Tab-separated table of C-alpha atoms and ligand atoms in Angstrom:
chain	number	residue	atom	x	y	z
A	346	UNK	CA	95.817	-37.116	14.014
A	347	UNK	CA	95.393	-33.793	15.777
A	348	UNK	CA	92.552	-31.775	14.342
A	349	UNK	CA	93.581	-28.288	13.446
A	350	UNK	CA	91.688	-25.329	12.192
A	351	UNK	CA	93.533	-25.048	8.935
A	352	UNK	CA	90.258	-25.735	7.258
A	353	UNK	CA	87.825	-22.917	7.854
A	354	UNK	CA	85.011	-22.924	5.338
A	355	UNK	CA	82.586	-20.170	4.516
A	356	UNK	CA	79.162	-21.737	4.795
A	357	UNK	CA	76.613	-20.401	2.371
A	358	UNK	CA	74.216	-23.279	1.935
A	359	UNK	CA	70.790	-23.600	3.488
A	360	UNK	CA	72.107	-26.634	5.367
A	361	UNK	CA	73.030	-24.379	8.257
A	362	UNK	CA	70.595	-21.670	9.293
A	363	UNK	CA	73.124	-18.906	9.800
A	364	UNK	CA	74.475	-17.857	6.450
A	365	UNK	CA	77.977	-16.702	5.672
A	366	UNK	CA	79.451	-17.856	8.970
A	367	UNK	CA	83.018	-19.033	9.183
A	368	UNK	CA	82.924	-22.580	10.427
A	369	UNK	CA	85.370	-25.440	10.345
A	370	UNK	CA	84.607	-27.749	7.451
A	371	UNK	CA	82.897	-31.100	8.013
A	372	UNK	CA	84.749	-34.399	8.547
A	373	UNK	CA	85.462	-35.986	5.156
A	374	UNK	CA	85.719	-39.586	4.029
A	375	UNK	CA	88.887	-38.474	2.259
A	376	UNK	CA	90.599	-37.394	5.496
A	377	UNK	CA	93.445	-39.889	5.312
A	378	UNK	CA	94.156	-41.918	8.419
A	379	UNK	CA	90.867	-41.016	10.114
A	380	UNK	CA	88.042	-43.217	11.356
A	381	UNK	CA	85.786	-41.604	8.742
A	382	UNK	CA	88.024	-42.758	5.898
A	383	UNK	CA	88.249	-46.233	7.461
A	384	UNK	CA	84.451	-46.326	7.849
A	385	UNK	CA	83.827	-45.438	4.211
A	386	UNK	CA	86.413	-47.810	2.826
A	387	UNK	CA	86.024	-50.790	5.150
A	388	UNK	CA	82.845	-50.617	7.193
A	389	UNK	CA	80.257	-49.486	4.640
A	390	UNK	CA	80.928	-52.414	2.294
A	391	UNK	CA	80.593	-54.757	5.306
A	392	UNK	CA	77.276	-53.164	6.317
A	393	UNK	CA	75.901	-53.657	2.788
A	394	UNK	CA	77.287	-57.205	2.697
A	395	UNK	CA	75.447	-57.932	5.953
A	396	UNK	CA	72.263	-56.647	4.314
A	397	UNK	CA	72.833	-59.001	1.375
A	398	UNK	CA	73.327	-61.913	3.789
A	399	UNK	CA	70.148	-60.942	5.585
A	400	UNK	CA	68.058	-60.952	2.409
A	401	UNK	CA	69.562	-64.324	1.555
A	402	UNK	CA	68.690	-65.731	4.988
A	403	UNK	CA	65.157	-64.367	4.691
A	404	UNK	CA	64.730	-65.945	1.259
A	405	UNK	CA	65.893	-69.273	2.633
A	406	UNK	CA	63.369	-69.030	5.492
A	407	UNK	CA	60.586	-68.189	3.048
A	408	UNK	CA	61.451	-71.203	0.897
A	409	UNK	CA	61.778	-73.500	3.939
A	410	UNK	CA	58.351	-72.400	5.160
A	411	UNK	CA	56.993	-73.298	1.728
A	412	UNK	CA	55.427	-69.876	1.212
A	413	UNK	CA	54.237	-69.808	-2.341
A	414	UNK	CA	54.303	-66.104	-3.027
A	415	UNK	CA	56.137	-65.866	-6.350
A	416	UNK	CA	56.260	-62.092	-6.064
A	417	UNK	CA	58.063	-62.160	-2.723
A	418	UNK	CA	60.653	-64.605	-4.014
A	419	UNK	CA	61.142	-62.704	-7.239
A	420	UNK	CA	61.490	-59.367	-5.437
A	421	UNK	CA	63.899	-60.918	-2.932
A	422	UNK	CA	66.186	-62.212	-5.677
A	423	UNK	CA	66.113	-58.810	-7.371
A	424	UNK	CA	66.928	-57.078	-4.088
A	425	UNK	CA	69.909	-59.333	-3.531
A	426	UNK	CA	71.224	-58.523	-7.003
A	427	UNK	CA	70.694	-54.781	-6.519
A	428	UNK	CA	72.391	-54.781	-3.114
A	429	UNK	CA	75.386	-56.599	-4.595
A	430	UNK	CA	75.584	-53.956	-7.333
A	431	UNK	CA	75.262	-51.221	-4.730
A	432	UNK	CA	78.146	-52.665	-2.715
A	433	UNK	CA	80.249	-52.732	-5.872
A	434	UNK	CA	79.342	-49.120	-6.531
A	435	UNK	CA	80.747	-48.151	-3.119
A	436	UNK	CA	83.866	-50.260	-3.571
A	437	UNK	CA	84.442	-48.722	-7.020
A	438	UNK	CA	84.132	-45.231	-5.486
A	439	UNK	CA	81.712	-44.009	-8.132
A	440	UNK	CA	80.375	-40.422	-8.088
A	441	UNK	CA	77.466	-39.804	-5.716
A	442	UNK	CA	74.359	-39.499	-7.834
A	443	UNK	CA	71.116	-37.655	-7.239
A	444	UNK	CA	67.898	-39.542	-6.522
A	445	UNK	CA	65.651	-39.857	-9.552
A	446	UNK	CA	62.143	-38.406	-9.555
A	447	UNK	CA	60.767	-41.914	-9.533
A	448	UNK	CA	62.852	-42.880	-6.480
A	449	UNK	CA	61.809	-39.705	-4.676
A	450	UNK	CA	58.144	-40.487	-5.261
A	451	UNK	CA	58.341	-44.187	-4.399
A	452	UNK	CA	60.416	-43.856	-1.237
A	453	UNK	CA	59.235	-40.438	-0.108
A	454	UNK	CA	62.767	-39.074	-0.149
A	455	UNK	CA	63.124	-35.526	1.191
A	456	UNK	CA	64.373	-33.171	-1.529
A	457	UNK	CA	67.135	-32.013	0.817
A	458	UNK	CA	69.390	-34.820	-0.448
A	459	UNK	CA	69.363	-33.668	-4.054
A	460	UNK	CA	69.589	-30.026	-3.018
A	461	UNK	CA	72.674	-30.780	-0.953
A	462	UNK	CA	74.215	-32.707	-3.820
A	463	UNK	CA	73.598	-29.715	-6.095
A	464	UNK	CA	74.978	-27.194	-3.624
A	465	UNK	CA	78.043	-29.189	-2.680
A	466	UNK	CA	78.970	-30.843	-5.965
A	467	UNK	CA	82.551	-29.678	-5.459
A	468	UNK	CA	82.690	-31.306	-1.990
A	469	UNK	CA	80.446	-34.357	-2.183
A	470	UNK	CA	82.006	-36.056	-5.157
A	471	UNK	CA	82.251	-39.790	-4.556
A	472	UNK	CA	81.995	-42.327	-1.755
A	473	UNK	CA	85.494	-41.777	-0.446
A	474	UNK	CA	85.712	-38.145	-1.396
A	475	UNK	CA	82.795	-36.529	0.393
A	476	UNK	CA	81.406	-35.356	3.704
A	477	UNK	CA	81.248	-38.347	6.017
A	478	UNK	CA	77.941	-37.428	7.656
A	479	UNK	CA	76.145	-36.671	4.391
A	480	UNK	CA	77.365	-39.790	2.625
A	481	UNK	CA	76.600	-42.107	5.538
A	482	UNK	CA	72.997	-40.884	5.730
A	483	UNK	CA	72.716	-40.981	1.918
A	484	UNK	CA	73.860	-44.625	1.936
A	485	UNK	CA	70.938	-45.717	4.139
A	486	UNK	CA	68.506	-43.848	1.836
A	487	UNK	CA	69.990	-45.599	-1.189
A	488	UNK	CA	69.440	-48.984	0.526
A	489	UNK	CA	65.925	-48.040	1.554
A	490	UNK	CA	64.873	-47.041	-1.944
A	491	UNK	CA	65.717	-50.530	-3.196
A	492	UNK	CA	63.250	-52.011	-0.714
A	493	UNK	CA	60.545	-49.393	-1.246
A	494	UNK	CA	60.597	-49.938	-5.004
A	495	UNK	CA	59.560	-53.593	-4.758
A	496	UNK	CA	56.048	-54.712	-5.650
A	497	UNK	CA	55.481	-56.861	-2.571
A	498	UNK	CA	54.519	-54.996	0.626
A	499	UNK	CA	56.551	-57.641	2.469
A	500	UNK	CA	59.842	-56.158	1.181
A	501	UNK	CA	58.614	-52.561	1.147
A	502	UNK	CA	58.232	-52.708	4.919
A	503	UNK	CA	61.108	-55.088	5.588
A	504	UNK	CA	63.653	-54.059	8.248
A	505	UNK	CA	66.914	-55.331	6.870
A	506	UNK	CA	68.534	-54.955	10.283
A	507	UNK	CA	65.833	-56.658	12.338
A	508	UNK	CA	67.594	-60.016	12.680
A	509	UNK	CA	70.724	-58.349	14.010
A	510	UNK	CA	68.757	-56.077	16.352
A	511	UNK	CA	66.896	-59.046	17.794
A	512	UNK	CA	69.800	-61.459	18.122
A	513	UNK	CA	71.905	-58.869	19.909
A	514	UNK	CA	69.112	-57.955	22.302
A	515	UNK	CA	68.635	-61.641	23.075
A	516	UNK	CA	72.324	-61.871	23.925
A	517	UNK	CA	71.839	-59.044	26.450
A	518	UNK	CA	69.827	-61.223	28.864
A	519	UNK	CA	72.315	-60.741	31.690
A	520	UNK	CA	72.210	-56.915	31.656
A	521	UNK	CA	68.469	-56.823	30.932
A	522	UNK	CA	67.582	-58.914	33.990
A	523	UNK	CA	69.990	-57.098	36.282
A	524	UNK	CA	68.442	-53.741	35.400
A	525	UNK	CA	64.855	-55.003	35.640
A	526	UNK	CA	65.544	-56.209	39.196
A	527	UNK	CA	67.185	-52.904	40.078
A	528	UNK	CA	64.162	-51.004	38.724
A	529	UNK	CA	61.700	-53.192	40.622
A	530	UNK	CA	63.445	-52.654	43.971
A	531	UNK	CA	63.658	-48.979	43.295
A	532	UNK	CA	59.993	-48.635	42.391
A	533	UNK	CA	59.119	-50.012	45.840
A	534	UNK	CA	61.559	-47.689	47.576
A	535	UNK	CA	60.254	-44.675	45.684
A	536	UNK	CA	56.751	-45.353	46.957
A	537	UNK	CA	57.901	-44.880	50.552
A	538	UNK	CA	59.843	-41.708	49.823
A	539	UNK	CA	58.408	-38.309	50.710
A	540	UNK	CA	59.196	-36.731	47.382
A	541	UNK	CA	58.763	-33.188	48.646
A	542	UNK	CA	61.428	-33.396	51.366
A	543	UNK	CA	64.916	-31.990	50.817
A	544	UNK	CA	66.461	-35.317	51.738
A	545	UNK	CA	64.522	-37.085	48.991
A	546	UNK	CA	65.753	-34.547	46.487
A	547	UNK	CA	69.298	-35.628	47.297
A	548	UNK	CA	68.344	-39.290	46.822
A	549	UNK	CA	66.580	-38.499	43.578
A	550	UNK	CA	69.588	-36.631	42.306
A	551	UNK	CA	71.793	-39.668	42.879
A	552	UNK	CA	69.258	-41.888	41.126
A	553	UNK	CA	68.923	-39.428	38.253
A	554	UNK	CA	72.665	-39.708	37.836
A	555	UNK	CA	72.523	-43.495	37.925
A	556	UNK	CA	69.784	-43.756	35.292
A	557	UNK	CA	71.457	-41.143	33.109
A	558	UNK	CA	74.518	-43.378	33.107
A	559	UNK	CA	72.449	-46.497	32.380
A	560	UNK	CA	70.980	-44.714	29.370
A	561	UNK	CA	74.405	-43.395	28.361
A	562	UNK	CA	76.213	-46.740	28.445
A	563	UNK	CA	73.279	-48.414	26.725
A	564	UNK	CA	74.674	-46.572	23.718
A	565	UNK	CA	77.981	-48.418	23.877
A	566	UNK	CA	76.529	-51.342	21.975
A	567	UNK	CA	75.345	-49.893	18.676
A	568	UNK	CA	75.272	-52.662	16.133
A	569	UNK	CA	77.125	-50.925	13.359
A	570	UNK	CA	80.237	-51.474	15.454
A	571	UNK	CA	79.564	-55.170	15.962
A	572	UNK	CA	82.302	-55.863	13.469
A	573	UNK	CA	84.676	-55.031	16.319
A	574	UNK	CA	82.772	-55.693	19.588
A	575	UNK	CA	82.364	-59.197	21.004
A	576	UNK	CA	79.283	-60.383	22.863
A	577	UNK	CA	81.484	-60.781	25.946
A	578	UNK	CA	82.297	-57.076	25.630
A	579	UNK	CA	78.592	-56.314	25.460
A	580	UNK	CA	77.881	-58.295	28.625
A	581	UNK	CA	80.599	-56.526	30.511
A	582	UNK	CA	79.491	-53.091	29.284
A	583	UNK	CA	76.007	-53.851	30.558
A	584	UNK	CA	76.879	-55.020	34.084
A	585	UNK	CA	76.556	-52.682	37.086
A	586	UNK	CA	80.200	-53.060	38.129
A	587	UNK	CA	81.364	-52.219	34.659
A	588	UNK	CA	79.143	-49.147	34.622
A	589	UNK	CA	80.579	-47.907	37.898
A	590	UNK	CA	84.083	-48.380	36.621
A	591	UNK	CA	83.039	-46.528	33.510
A	592	UNK	CA	82.340	-43.319	35.414
A	593	UNK	CA	85.981	-42.374	35.086
A	594	UNK	CA	85.530	-42.809	31.343
A	595	UNK	CA	83.015	-39.965	31.133
A	596	UNK	CA	85.349	-37.214	30.009
A	597	UNK	CA	82.801	-34.388	30.031
A	598	UNK	CA	80.046	-34.677	32.599
A	599	UNK	CA	77.291	-32.051	32.764
A	600	UNK	CA	74.794	-34.236	34.657
A	601	UNK	CA	74.595	-31.760	37.549
A	602	UNK	CA	73.685	-28.934	35.172
A	603	UNK	CA	70.967	-31.041	33.531
A	604	UNK	CA	69.583	-31.954	36.949
A	605	UNK	CA	69.539	-28.331	38.094
A	606	UNK	CA	67.695	-27.270	34.933
A	607	UNK	CA	65.133	-30.052	35.221
A	608	UNK	CA	64.465	-29.499	38.885
A	609	UNK	CA	64.175	-25.730	38.512
A	610	UNK	CA	61.213	-26.133	36.149
A	611	UNK	CA	57.675	-26.318	37.495
A	612	UNK	CA	56.980	-29.775	38.980
A	613	UNK	CA	53.837	-31.709	38.127
A	614	UNK	CA	53.899	-30.996	34.441
A	615	UNK	CA	57.398	-31.782	33.280
A	616	UNK	CA	58.087	-33.269	29.882
A	617	UNK	CA	61.259	-35.126	28.844
A	618	UNK	CA	62.002	-36.028	25.223
A	619	UNK	CA	64.325	-38.760	23.987
A	620	UNK	CA	65.678	-38.421	20.457
A	621	UNK	CA	66.445	-42.098	20.314
A	622	UNK	CA	69.355	-43.969	18.885
A	623	UNK	CA	69.595	-47.766	18.921
A	624	UNK	CA	66.987	-50.465	19.341
A	625	UNK	CA	67.425	-53.412	21.721
A	626	UNK	CA	69.522	-52.853	24.813
A	627	UNK	CA	69.878	-49.089	24.360
A	628	UNK	CA	66.131	-48.569	23.930
A	629	UNK	CA	65.610	-50.784	26.970
A	630	UNK	CA	67.968	-48.543	28.967
A	631	UNK	CA	66.117	-45.439	27.709
A	632	UNK	CA	62.771	-46.946	28.749
A	633	UNK	CA	64.233	-47.544	32.202
A	634	UNK	CA	65.310	-43.946	32.479
A	635	UNK	CA	61.867	-42.814	31.322
A	636	UNK	CA	60.147	-45.164	33.775
A	637	UNK	CA	62.341	-43.880	36.604
A	638	UNK	CA	61.518	-40.253	35.728
A	639	UNK	CA	57.781	-41.005	35.835
A	640	UNK	CA	57.848	-43.181	38.969
A	641	UNK	CA	59.870	-40.579	40.842
A	642	UNK	CA	57.532	-37.837	39.574
A	643	UNK	CA	60.504	-35.959	38.184
A	644	UNK	CA	58.531	-35.950	34.932
A	645	UNK	CA	54.936	-36.541	33.989
A	646	UNK	CA	55.481	-37.320	30.321
A	647	UNK	CA	58.221	-38.920	28.219
A	648	UNK	CA	58.160	-38.627	24.427
A	649	UNK	CA	60.326	-41.020	22.424
A	650	UNK	CA	61.323	-40.039	18.868
A	651	UNK	CA	62.050	-42.865	16.439
A	652	UNK	CA	63.256	-43.164	12.827
A	653	UNK	CA	60.912	-43.674	9.883
A	654	UNK	CA	63.086	-46.243	8.066
A	655	UNK	CA	65.839	-48.803	8.785
A	656	UNK	CA	68.772	-46.556	9.624
A	657	UNK	CA	72.370	-46.678	10.862
A	658	UNK	CA	71.918	-50.430	11.305
A	659	UNK	CA	70.304	-50.543	14.717
A	660	UNK	CA	68.293	-47.329	15.145
A	661	UNK	CA	64.817	-47.524	16.686
A	662	UNK	CA	61.796	-47.571	14.364
A	663	UNK	CA	58.173	-47.288	15.529
A	664	UNK	CA	57.619	-51.046	15.294
A	665	UNK	CA	60.608	-51.691	17.595
A	666	UNK	CA	58.750	-50.386	20.669
A	667	UNK	CA	56.213	-53.188	20.627
A	668	UNK	CA	58.863	-55.730	19.637
A	669	UNK	CA	60.875	-54.848	22.718
A	670	UNK	CA	57.891	-55.231	25.042
A	671	UNK	CA	56.986	-58.581	23.498
A	672	UNK	CA	60.606	-59.724	23.904
A	673	UNK	CA	60.505	-58.857	27.608
A	674	UNK	CA	57.351	-60.947	28.031
A	675	UNK	CA	58.450	-63.883	25.868
A	676	UNK	CA	60.151	-66.694	27.806
A	677	UNK	CA	61.462	-68.269	24.613
A	678	UNK	CA	63.226	-65.012	23.899
A	679	UNK	CA	64.469	-64.419	27.460
A	680	UNK	CA	64.446	-67.933	28.931
A	681	UNK	CA	64.351	-67.327	32.694
A	682	UNK	CA	62.567	-69.705	35.037
A	683	UNK	CA	58.872	-69.054	35.321
A	684	UNK	CA	58.005	-67.543	38.737
A	685	UNK	CA	61.642	-66.652	39.521
A	686	UNK	CA	62.767	-63.197	40.641
A	687	UNK	CA	64.111	-62.618	37.129
A	688	UNK	CA	60.811	-63.607	35.518
A	689	UNK	CA	58.754	-61.354	37.800
A	690	UNK	CA	61.078	-58.398	37.310
A	691	UNK	CA	60.865	-58.657	33.508
A	692	UNK	CA	57.079	-59.054	33.539
A	693	UNK	CA	56.532	-56.210	35.999
A	694	UNK	CA	58.671	-53.846	33.993
A	695	UNK	CA	56.821	-54.696	30.782
A	696	UNK	CA	53.502	-54.146	32.590
A	697	UNK	CA	54.659	-50.782	33.933
A	698	UNK	CA	55.650	-49.643	30.470
A	699	UNK	CA	52.388	-50.846	28.937
A	700	UNK	CA	50.533	-48.881	31.640
A	701	UNK	CA	52.573	-45.754	30.894
A	702	UNK	CA	51.648	-46.106	27.230
A	703	UNK	CA	47.946	-46.601	28.015
A	704	UNK	CA	47.759	-43.550	30.272
A	705	UNK	CA	49.662	-41.474	27.690
A	706	UNK	CA	52.732	-40.757	29.808
A	707	UNK	CA	54.928	-42.674	27.335
A	708	UNK	CA	54.384	-41.404	23.804
A	709	UNK	CA	56.086	-42.479	20.582
A	710	UNK	CA	56.609	-40.266	17.540
A	711	UNK	CA	58.471	-40.292	14.263
A	712	UNK	CA	59.415	-37.630	11.726
A	713	UNK	CA	61.226	-37.667	8.399
A	714	UNK	CA	63.535	-34.921	9.712
A	715	UNK	CA	65.494	-37.493	11.716
A	716	UNK	CA	66.532	-39.428	8.618
A	717	UNK	CA	67.477	-36.454	6.452
A	718	UNK	CA	71.118	-35.473	6.219
A	719	UNK	CA	70.379	-32.113	7.897
A	720	UNK	CA	72.379	-31.430	11.034
A	721	UNK	CA	70.694	-30.149	14.204
A	722	UNK	CA	71.690	-26.544	13.635
A	723	UNK	CA	68.506	-26.882	11.572
A	724	UNK	CA	66.376	-27.406	14.699
A	725	UNK	CA	65.575	-23.750	14.487
A	726	UNK	CA	62.724	-21.497	13.311
A	727	UNK	CA	64.784	-20.673	10.202
A	728	UNK	CA	64.525	-24.208	8.743
A	729	UNK	CA	61.127	-24.144	7.107
A	730	UNK	CA	61.309	-26.913	4.515
A	731	UNK	CA	62.102	-30.157	6.303
A	732	UNK	CA	60.344	-29.759	9.693
A	733	UNK	CA	63.282	-28.195	11.541
A	734	UNK	CA	61.077	-25.274	12.624
A	735	UNK	CA	58.213	-27.545	13.758
A	736	UNK	CA	60.535	-29.750	15.762
A	737	UNK	CA	62.148	-26.686	17.290
A	738	UNK	CA	58.773	-25.268	18.272
A	739	UNK	CA	57.750	-28.581	19.825
A	740	UNK	CA	61.037	-28.962	21.735
A	741	UNK	CA	60.731	-25.517	23.289
A	742	UNK	CA	57.805	-27.034	25.226
A	743	UNK	CA	60.038	-29.757	26.682
A	744	UNK	CA	61.902	-29.519	29.972
A	745	UNK	CA	64.735	-31.715	28.743
A	746	UNK	CA	65.530	-33.059	25.282
A	747	UNK	CA	67.911	-35.995	25.497
A	748	UNK	CA	69.818	-36.740	22.294
A	749	UNK	CA	71.081	-40.285	22.448
A	750	UNK	CA	74.246	-41.644	20.946
A	751	UNK	CA	76.975	-40.895	18.539
A	752	UNK	CA	75.169	-39.998	15.345
A	753	UNK	CA	72.974	-37.499	17.201
A	754	UNK	CA	76.144	-35.952	18.665
A	755	UNK	CA	77.626	-35.703	15.187
A	756	UNK	CA	74.461	-33.976	13.969
A	757	UNK	CA	74.375	-31.656	16.994
A	758	UNK	CA	77.928	-30.500	16.294
A	759	UNK	CA	77.535	-30.618	12.496
A	760	UNK	CA	80.255	-33.304	12.328
A	761	UNK	CA	82.761	-30.531	11.843
A	762	UNK	CA	86.505	-30.453	12.403
A	763	UNK	CA	86.205	-28.325	15.528
A	764	UNK	CA	89.262	-27.985	17.742
A	765	UNK	CA	88.495	-30.410	20.546
A	766	UNK	CA	88.462	-27.685	23.189
A	767	UNK	CA	85.656	-25.777	21.392
A	768	UNK	CA	82.837	-25.000	23.811
A	769	UNK	CA	79.660	-27.099	23.613
A	770	UNK	CA	77.617	-23.941	23.047
A	771	UNK	CA	79.736	-22.888	20.066
A	772	UNK	CA	79.575	-26.356	18.524
A	773	UNK	CA	75.779	-26.714	18.695
A	774	UNK	CA	75.139	-23.278	17.171
A	775	UNK	CA	71.516	-22.052	17.324
A	776	UNK	CA	70.487	-24.773	19.781
A	777	UNK	CA	72.621	-23.106	22.433
A	778	UNK	CA	70.261	-20.105	22.455
A	779	UNK	CA	66.956	-20.952	20.808
A	780	UNK	CA	65.149	-22.229	23.873
A	781	UNK	CA	65.731	-26.000	23.724
A	782	UNK	CA	67.246	-27.587	26.856
A	783	UNK	CA	69.620	-30.054	25.198
A	784	UNK	CA	71.329	-33.027	26.821
A	785	UNK	CA	73.606	-35.231	24.734
A	786	UNK	CA	74.453	-38.726	26.057
A	787	UNK	CA	77.107	-40.152	23.772
A	788	UNK	CA	79.690	-42.881	23.875
A	789	UNK	CA	82.366	-41.574	21.563
A	790	UNK	CA	82.455	-43.408	18.249
A	791	UNK	CA	83.493	-40.804	15.709
A	792	UNK	CA	86.105	-38.132	15.033
A	793	UNK	CA	84.226	-35.007	16.059
A	794	UNK	CA	84.892	-34.146	19.679
A	795	UNK	CA	84.377	-30.891	21.557
A	796	UNK	CA	84.109	-29.456	25.071
A	797	UNK	CA	87.299	-31.094	26.362
A	798	UNK	CA	89.396	-29.323	28.973
A	799	UNK	CA	92.848	-28.220	27.811
A	800	UNK	CA	95.266	-31.161	27.691
A	801	UNK	CA	92.617	-33.935	27.819
A	802	UNK	CA	92.789	-34.786	24.135
A	803	UNK	CA	96.569	-35.067	24.295
A	804	UNK	CA	96.328	-37.207	27.457
A	805	UNK	CA	93.800	-39.665	25.986
A	806	UNK	CA	95.566	-39.718	22.624
A	807	UNK	CA	98.732	-40.800	24.422
A	808	UNK	CA	96.820	-43.554	26.276
A	809	UNK	CA	95.245	-44.896	23.061
A	810	UNK	CA	98.457	-44.523	21.083
A	811	UNK	CA	100.212	-47.056	23.342
A	812	UNK	CA	98.114	-49.963	22.035
A	813	UNK	CA	97.211	-48.405	18.697
A	814	UNK	CA	100.374	-46.948	17.213
A	815	UNK	CA	99.704	-44.071	14.841
A	816	UNK	CA	96.043	-43.847	15.858
A	817	UNK	CA	96.173	-41.996	19.176
A	818	UNK	CA	93.471	-39.497	18.198
A	819	UNK	CA	91.066	-42.388	17.514
A	820	UNK	CA	90.470	-42.753	21.255
A	821	UNK	CA	87.177	-40.945	20.648
A	822	UNK	CA	86.102	-43.418	17.957
A	823	UNK	CA	86.525	-46.481	20.165
A	824	UNK	CA	83.300	-46.407	22.202
A	825	UNK	CA	85.427	-46.724	25.378
A	826	UNK	CA	84.915	-43.132	26.509
A	827	UNK	CA	81.766	-41.055	26.786
A	828	UNK	CA	80.478	-37.506	27.181
A	829	UNK	CA	77.424	-35.962	28.825
A	830	UNK	CA	76.948	-32.435	27.470
A	831	UNK	CA	74.211	-29.992	28.439
A	832	UNK	CA	72.993	-26.596	27.316
A	833	UNK	CA	69.956	-24.890	28.841
A	834	UNK	CA	69.281	-23.236	25.455
A	835	UNK	CA	69.036	-19.753	26.954
B	1734	F6P	O1	80.999	-44.695	12.071
B	1734	F6P	C1	80.656	-44.738	13.390
B	1734	F6P	C2	79.238	-44.935	13.412
B	1734	F6P	O2	78.846	-46.096	12.758
B	1734	F6P	C3	78.551	-43.748	12.807
B	1734	F6P	O3	77.968	-44.073	11.675
B	1734	F6P	C4	77.566	-43.320	13.750
B	1734	F6P	O4	77.887	-42.046	14.114
B	1734	F6P	C5	77.757	-44.226	14.853
B	1734	F6P	O5	78.803	-45.052	14.698
B	1734	F6P	C6	76.555	-44.994	15.168
B	1734	F6P	O6	76.539	-44.966	16.519
B	1734	F6P	P1	75.267	-44.571	17.323
B	1734	F6P	O7	74.381	-45.729	17.176
B	1734	F6P	O8	75.792	-44.367	18.692
B	1734	F6P	O9	74.720	-43.312	16.725
B	1735	MG	MG1	72.593	-45.820	16.037
């Protein structure tokens, strides 16, 4: 499917700050033959089914442990029933409904969802006839409200995706150890480097590139795609050799521009932000990049932004930071021989990160903005209702804001049907000029794609088409290619 611009829409809603602009419409779940349509019809029911299975497994564990909390068991059974009904609602393609006042109060749901449903009633009709981005985000809210409305705090705070997050991270042992050893060696080498010399700057630039790629490819393993990725695939994605080979798979690469912008800012007081994506291996890779930036004195502070509810299957929540550190220290979780090089590397890395947290150079934050359906054109002073203006103001104080992963890329570009050669600056709207230095690290897992040189889309479509007849344009939904896009925000 080649995206064309036969679909310009006049945007009048408050969901984009600039009113009355002509923009391509958003990707729809009704776009026949697209990954969005496939996601809505096939993948969403699987995601909800996995949630049902998870509640069932948890209930079994509770019973096996002999916990006698009637309320927890009762709530768990009710949840299972409600999730089954919810899955049927998606499969039956019912109309999208607004959240009730009671749901809004119980689950603290931003009013933006109902406002959007009001404003776009003619567009957002039903599960497979709606804007893909809106409906996907809405689905996770609908799941969350079921948990929040239970009497027992156990289920109110339950992360339905925790089991999957943990089991996949555990399966990443190979890549985790390899990177911890690499980091340890590097930390020693950095100590002997004269960081002010020109030669060191060259070395640091190469390392910056390496860690940017570690963080980028960490995104290749988001768990919502586990329906199609094997654990063997994950291991190979995470190995150093595979990462090197993957460089040719980075189809837009603005790393040099990001480096130049970072290095041109005043040293000694640099701040880097990570708008995080997935927990487990990706968060681990992001921590490594943050640790490298601090150790090399390229930055003095890293701020990590997490989600405030279970989201997009594997996205990082505040509690996942500590879980990850405990996993690194737990030899039942990562069973390497005590006293071995692997063991020491894992422990040392965990200690380094704990020290960064103690001294305040690693900071963790969350905000409800990240789990609204609002795209990042709303990170702008004009968005006054849902924290877009506050986040914008805060990010103007950062020297680099790294947006991780696919969903963040979709929100940066509004998940619109842009021609794939559209410039990055045009696709990110206000962020291109409102003072936020923006770096997107994304393995491509959705339809929206911009900033390609002329001919690249056709070339990659032809490559993908060979093994996937009729689906050539899905190359950018496969997670096999990636982009690194930068704007200095000026
Ligand atoms: O449908 C693809 C998808 O599941 C989207 O929901 C989302 O954009 C993405 O993959 C999740 O990937 P990531 O974790 O990289 O944001
Ligand atoms: Mg994710």
